[in-house]
Structure formats: C-alpha cells, structure tokens
Coordinates of C-alpha atoms in Angstrom, one line a residue:
Chain A
M1 CA 5.3 -4.0 21.6
A2 CA 7.9 -2.0 23.6
A3 CA 11.4 -3.1 22.8
G4 CA 12.6 -2.6 26.3
K5 CA 15.4 -0.4 27.4
K6 CA 17.9 0.0 24.5
T7 CA 21.3 -0.5 26.0
K8 CA 24.1 1.7 25.0
K9 CA 26.0 -1.3 23.6
T10 CA 23.4 -2.4 21.1
H11 CA 22.8 1.2 20.1
E12 CA 26.5 1.5 19.3
S13 CA 26.5 -1.7 17.4
I14 CA 23.6 -0.5 15.2
N15 CA 25.5 2.6 14.5
N16 CA 28.5 0.5 13.5
R17 CA 26.5 -1.7 11.3
L18 CA 24.9 1.3 9.7
Q19 CA 28.3 2.8 9.1
L20 CA 29.3 -0.4 7.3
V21 CA 26.2 -0.3 5.2
M22 CA 26.9 3.2 4.2
K23 CA 30.4 2.3 3.2
S24 CA 29.9 -1.0 1.5
G25 CA 26.2 -1.5 0.7
K26 CA 23.3 0.1 -1.1
F27 CA 20.7 2.2 0.6
T28 CA 18.3 5.0 0.0
L29 CA 17.4 7.9 2.3
G30 CA 14.1 9.6 2.6
Y31 CA 10.4 8.8 2.6
K32 CA 9.7 8.8 -1.1
T33 CA 12.5 6.4 -1.9
V34 CA 11.7 4.2 1.0
L35 CA 8.2 3.7 -0.3
R36 CA 9.6 3.1 -3.8
T37 CA 12.0 0.4 -2.6
L38 CA 9.1 -1.2 -0.7
R39 CA 6.9 -1.2 -3.7
N40 CA 9.4 -2.8 -6.0
S41 CA 10.5 -5.2 -3.2
K42 CA 14.1 -4.1 -3.2
G43 CA 14.2 -2.9 0.3
K44 CA 15.4 -5.4 2.9
L45 CA 15.3 -3.3 6.1
I46 CA 13.7 0.0 6.9
I47 CA 15.0 2.2 9.7
I48 CA 12.7 5.0 11.0
S49 CA 13.8 7.7 13.4
N50 CA 11.8 8.3 16.6
N51 CA 10.5 11.7 15.6
C52 CA 9.1 10.6 12.3
P53 CA 5.4 11.8 12.2
P54 CA 3.2 9.0 13.5
L55 CA 1.0 8.9 10.4
R56 CA 4.1 8.5 8.2
K57 CA 5.5 6.0 10.5
S58 CA 2.3 3.9 10.4
E59 CA 2.2 4.2 6.6
I60 CA 5.8 2.9 6.3
E61 CA 5.1 0.1 8.7
Y62 CA 2.0 -0.9 6.8
Y63 CA 3.9 -1.1 3.5
A64 CA 6.6 -3.1 5.3
M65 CA 4.0 -5.4 6.7
L66 CA 2.6 -6.0 3.2
A67 CA 6.1 -6.5 1.8
K68 CA 7.2 -8.6 4.8
V69 CA 10.2 -6.4 5.4
G70 CA 11.6 -5.7 8.9
V71 CA 11.3 -2.2 10.3
H72 CA 13.7 -0.9 12.9
H73 CA 12.8 2.1 15.1
Y74 CA 16.0 3.9 15.6
T75 CA 16.6 5.2 19.1
G76 CA 17.3 8.8 18.1
N77 CA 15.7 11.5 16.1
N78 CA 16.3 12.3 12.5
N79 CA 19.3 14.4 13.3
D80 CA 21.0 11.5 15.0
L81 CA 20.0 9.1 12.2
G82 CA 21.6 11.5 9.7
T83 CA 24.7 11.6 11.7
A84 CA 24.8 7.9 12.1
C85 CA 24.6 7.7 8.3
G86 CA 27.6 10.0 8.1
K87 CA 25.5 12.8 6.5
Y88 CA 25.2 16.4 7.4
F89 CA 21.5 16.5 6.9
R90 CA 18.5 14.9 8.7
V91 CA 17.3 11.5 7.8
S92 CA 13.9 10.4 9.0
C93 CA 13.7 7.1 7.3
L94 CA 16.0 5.0 5.3
S95 CA 15.9 1.7 3.4
V96 CA 18.8 -0.8 3.1
I97 CA 18.8 -2.3 -0.3
D98 CA 22.0 -4.3 -0.1
P99 CA 23.8 -4.6 3.2
G100 CA 27.2 -5.2 1.6
D101 CA 29.6 -6.5 4.3
S102 CA 27.3 -5.7 7.1
D103 CA 25.2 -8.2 9.0
I104 CA 22.5 -5.6 10.0
I105 CA 19.8 -7.5 8.3
K106 CA 20.6 -10.8 10.0
T107 CA 20.9 -9.3 13.5
L108 CA 17.9 -6.9 13.4
P109 CA 14.7 -8.3 12.0
G110 CA 14.3 -11.1 14.4
Y111 CA 13.6 -8.4 16.9
H112 CA 10.9 -7.1 14.5
A113 CA 9.4 -10.3 13.2
G114 CA 7.3 -10.2 16.4
L115 CA 6.6 -6.5 15.8
C116 CA 5.2 -7.2 12.4
R117 CA 3.1 -10.0 13.7
G118 CA 1.9 -7.7 16.4
L119 CA 1.2 -5.1 13.9
S120 CA -1.0 -7.2 11.7
L121 CA -2.9 -8.3 14.8
H122 CA -3.3 -4.7 15.7
Y123 CA -4.8 -3.9 12.3
F124 CA -7.1 -6.9 12.6
H125 CA -8.5 -5.7 15.9
S126 CA -8.7 -2.0 14.9
T127 CA -10.6 -2.6 11.7
K128 CA -12.9 -5.2 13.2
I129 CA -13.5 -6.8 9.8
T130 CA -14.0 -10.4 10.4
E131 CA -16.0 -11.5 7.4
F132 CA -14.0 -10.1 4.5
Chain B
M1 CA 10.7 -8.3 0.1
V2 CA 7.5 -9.6 -1.2
K3 CA 5.9 -8.0 -4.1
F4 CA 2.4 -6.9 -3.1
L5 CA 1.2 -4.8 -6.0
K6 CA -0.2 -7.8 -7.8
P7 CA -3.5 -8.4 -9.7
N8 CA -6.5 -8.7 -7.4
K9 CA -5.0 -6.5 -4.7
V10 CA -7.4 -3.8 -3.4
V11 CA -5.9 -0.4 -3.4
I12 CA -7.2 3.1 -2.5
L13 CA -6.6 5.9 -4.9
L14 CA -5.0 8.9 -3.4
Q15 CA -5.0 11.5 -6.1
G16 CA -7.1 12.6 -8.9
R17 CA -10.8 12.7 -9.4
Y18 CA -11.2 9.3 -7.8
A19 CA -9.2 10.1 -4.7
G20 CA -10.6 8.1 -1.8
R21 CA -12.1 5.4 -4.0
K22 CA -11.3 1.7 -3.6
A23 CA -10.1 -0.1 -6.7
V24 CA -8.7 -3.5 -7.6
I25 CA -5.5 -4.0 -9.6
V26 CA -6.2 -5.7 -12.9
R27 CA -2.7 -5.5 -14.4
A28 CA 0.5 -4.2 -13.0
F29 CA 3.4 -2.6 -15.0
D30 CA 6.2 -2.6 -12.5
D31 CA 8.9 -1.2 -14.9
G32 CA 6.6 1.1 -16.8
T33 CA 6.3 1.4 -20.5
R34 CA 7.6 3.7 -23.1
D35 CA 4.8 6.2 -22.6
R36 CA 4.8 5.9 -18.8
P37 CA 8.4 5.3 -17.6
Y38 CA 7.3 4.7 -14.1
G39 CA 5.6 1.9 -12.2
H40 CA 1.9 2.0 -12.8
C41 CA -1.1 -0.3 -12.9
L42 CA -4.4 -0.7 -14.6
V43 CA -7.1 -0.5 -11.9
A44 CA -10.8 -1.0 -12.0
G45 CA -12.6 0.7 -9.2
I46 CA -15.9 2.0 -7.8
S47 CA -16.7 5.5 -8.9
K48 CA -20.1 5.6 -7.1
Y49 CA -20.6 3.3 -4.1
P50 CA -23.9 1.5 -3.6
S51 CA -26.2 3.2 -1.1
K52 CA -27.3 1.8 2.2
V53 CA -30.4 -0.4 1.8
I54 CA -32.9 -0.7 4.7
R55 CA -35.6 -3.2 5.3
K56 CA -38.3 -0.8 4.5
D57 CA -37.2 -0.5 0.9
S58 CA -39.2 -2.0 -1.9
A59 CA -37.6 -4.3 -4.4
K60 CA -37.4 -1.5 -7.0
K61 CA -35.7 0.8 -4.5
T62 CA -33.3 -1.9 -3.4
A63 CA -32.3 -2.5 -7.0
K64 CA -31.8 1.2 -7.5
K65 CA -29.8 1.6 -4.4
S66 CA -27.5 -1.4 -5.1
R67 CA -26.1 0.1 -8.2
V68 CA -22.4 0.5 -8.6
K69 CA -20.7 2.8 -11.0
A70 CA -17.3 1.6 -12.0
F71 CA -14.2 3.2 -13.6
V72 CA -11.1 2.0 -15.3
K73 CA -7.9 3.9 -15.1
L74 CA -4.1 3.7 -15.4
V75 CA -2.6 4.9 -12.1
N76 CA 0.9 5.6 -11.0
Y77 CA 2.0 3.5 -8.0
Q78 CA 2.7 6.7 -6.1
H79 CA -0.9 7.6 -6.2
L80 CA -2.1 4.4 -4.6
M81 CA -2.4 3.1 -1.1
P82 CA -2.2 -0.6 -1.1
T83 CA -4.3 -2.5 1.5
R84 CA -4.1 -6.0 2.9
Y85 CA -7.3 -7.0 1.1
T86 CA -7.8 -8.8 -2.2
L87 CA -10.7 -9.1 -4.4
D88 CA -11.1 -12.2 -6.5
V89 CA -13.0 -10.9 -9.5
D90 CA -12.0 -11.9 -13.0
L91 CA -11.7 -8.6 -14.8
K92 CA -8.9 -9.5 -17.2
D93 CA -11.1 -10.1 -20.2
A94 CA -13.3 -7.1 -19.5
V95 CA -10.5 -4.6 -18.8
S96 CA -7.3 -4.4 -20.9
L97 CA -4.9 -1.8 -22.1
E98 CA -6.6 -1.4 -25.4
S99 CA -9.9 -0.7 -23.7
L100 CA -8.4 2.6 -22.7
Q101 CA -7.6 3.7 -26.2
S102 CA -10.9 5.2 -27.2
R103 CA -13.7 6.6 -25.3
D104 CA -16.4 4.1 -26.3
K105 CA -14.1 1.1 -25.5
K106 CA -13.6 2.7 -22.1
V107 CA -17.3 3.0 -21.5
T108 CA -17.9 -0.6 -22.5
A109 CA -15.1 -1.8 -20.2
A110 CA -16.6 0.3 -17.3
K111 CA -20.0 -1.1 -18.0
D112 CA -18.6 -4.7 -18.0
T113 CA -16.8 -4.2 -14.7
K114 CA -19.9 -2.5 -13.3
K115 CA -21.9 -5.7 -13.9
R116 CA -19.3 -7.9 -12.3
L117 CA -18.9 -5.7 -9.3
E118 CA -22.6 -5.5 -8.8
D119 CA -23.0 -9.2 -8.9
R120 CA -20.2 -9.5 -6.3
F121 CA -21.9 -6.8 -4.2
K122 CA -25.2 -8.6 -4.3
S123 CA -23.7 -11.9 -3.3
G124 CA -22.7 -10.2 0.0
K125 CA -19.0 -11.1 -0.1
N126 CA -16.1 -8.6 0.1
R127 CA -18.3 -6.1 2.0
W128 CA -15.4 -3.9 3.0
F129 CA -14.7 -3.2 -0.7
F130 CA -18.2 -1.8 -1.3
T131 CA -18.3 0.5 1.8
K132 CA -17.3 4.1 1.3
L133 CA -14.0 5.1 3.0
R134 CA -14.9 7.8 5.4
F135 CA -12.4 10.6 5.6

C-alpha cells in the first residue's frame, strides 16, 4: 500500500491546492471536527499528517472507509501540514468540506480509492470473520 | 460522503456504564432535538453477553448460559464507534423514544429486545455481535 516515492513536484502541487482550499473553500482542522464531518457525511477529503498517532490514524481511516471518503497521507508532519494550511499551529488532520476553486478532490482520491479497497481487505483478513 | 450511522448499524459504546458493549442503532437523530442539540441515536445493546456453551452442558445449563441481557439508551454519536457490521433485527416496534420516558416502559422495552436478541443468538447468525469485545 506504499504510495511510492513522493516527488517534490506533486508535493508542491498538493501544497498549492491546499492553499487554494484555505482561501476559497471550507475545511475543518483537528481530530474532533474531522470525525464530526465524517459522521454527518460533509467531509469530502481527509488529510492526515505523517506523525499522527497510529491508533488515531487507523480510526480516521476506518471512519473514512465507512463513509467512502478519500484519505490522503500528507508527506510531512503536523508542523508542516499546519504551515501548508497557512496557520501558525500544528495540524494533525484536516477535513475538506467544500474545495471551492481547488481541484484537490478530483486529483487526489483516485490515488486512494485503491488504498480504501486495500484497507477493507486488510480488515477482512485481520478480523477473520467469514460467517457474519 | 456516505451516511453510515443508520438504523441496523452495529456500534460499540465508548463511554458510560456500557462502554465496550456492542449495540445496534434503532433510530438516529442526526440533527439532534431540542433537549439534545447534538447528533445522537437510540441504540439497543447487550448489557450482559451470553456465556460460552460447551458440549458437556445439560439442556438446562445451555439455556441458562445463552441468556442475553439487553439495554436501551440514547447515546451521543461522539460516544460510539461505528463498525462495518449490520444487524437485521426489527426492533422499531419494541424500542421507541417514548419507551425511555418512564422506568417501567424502559424495562419492558429492554425485555422485548432481550427476547429478540436471544432468538437471534440461538439461531447462530451474527455471531460476532454476541461475542464480548476483548480489551
């Protein structure tokens, strides 16, 4: 499920797209609001930093799998993600509600549709419940 | 972008007396009500799981071990962990908002769900729902 080496060009383009979302779209920052947007199915894309605690990361991915929402693992820690959002604080996870002028949702989740599929397979194998 | 907190979804309670217990959503209130201005749902769950039955057990012991104690509760969405499982048990006529108004109505609602859940357990389906979550 490795994405492969993230080239500098695509990383910059994600930063640009995030910047556009911050300027023109709707988003929420932070774990609690991310779960809230997933529950009420307003979230369209979730971005998680790479130093998000693994349990929390799995939880967000599970919710996103249930809600059929793409998850993007940002190459950078919460400090970098906060900076990419133009904020002076750390952001571990964020949820894009309305992308505005940005095309971040169109360009990213294709990359993660496979991840979500892989994720649900992973859960199937790990829980070993075949007869439910 | 798909709503998943719908009736018949199995959830695990995270807080409260029933933390760690599995429950099924009977009715969801996404936008809340006047009394509870947050997303919440009416769940019916297992308060006491059925014990493990072995081949040596007599019929009387099997019957005693296969008992399920149920509960009915209104829970905030934040205190639930949704799962990918669903449980198709018709609880809508047994459990309703008004069955939580008074204590004896709550008891009859719990007894009614207990009967339905026990029948489902004895039929051998949805076995994951009736196993205790180990943590």
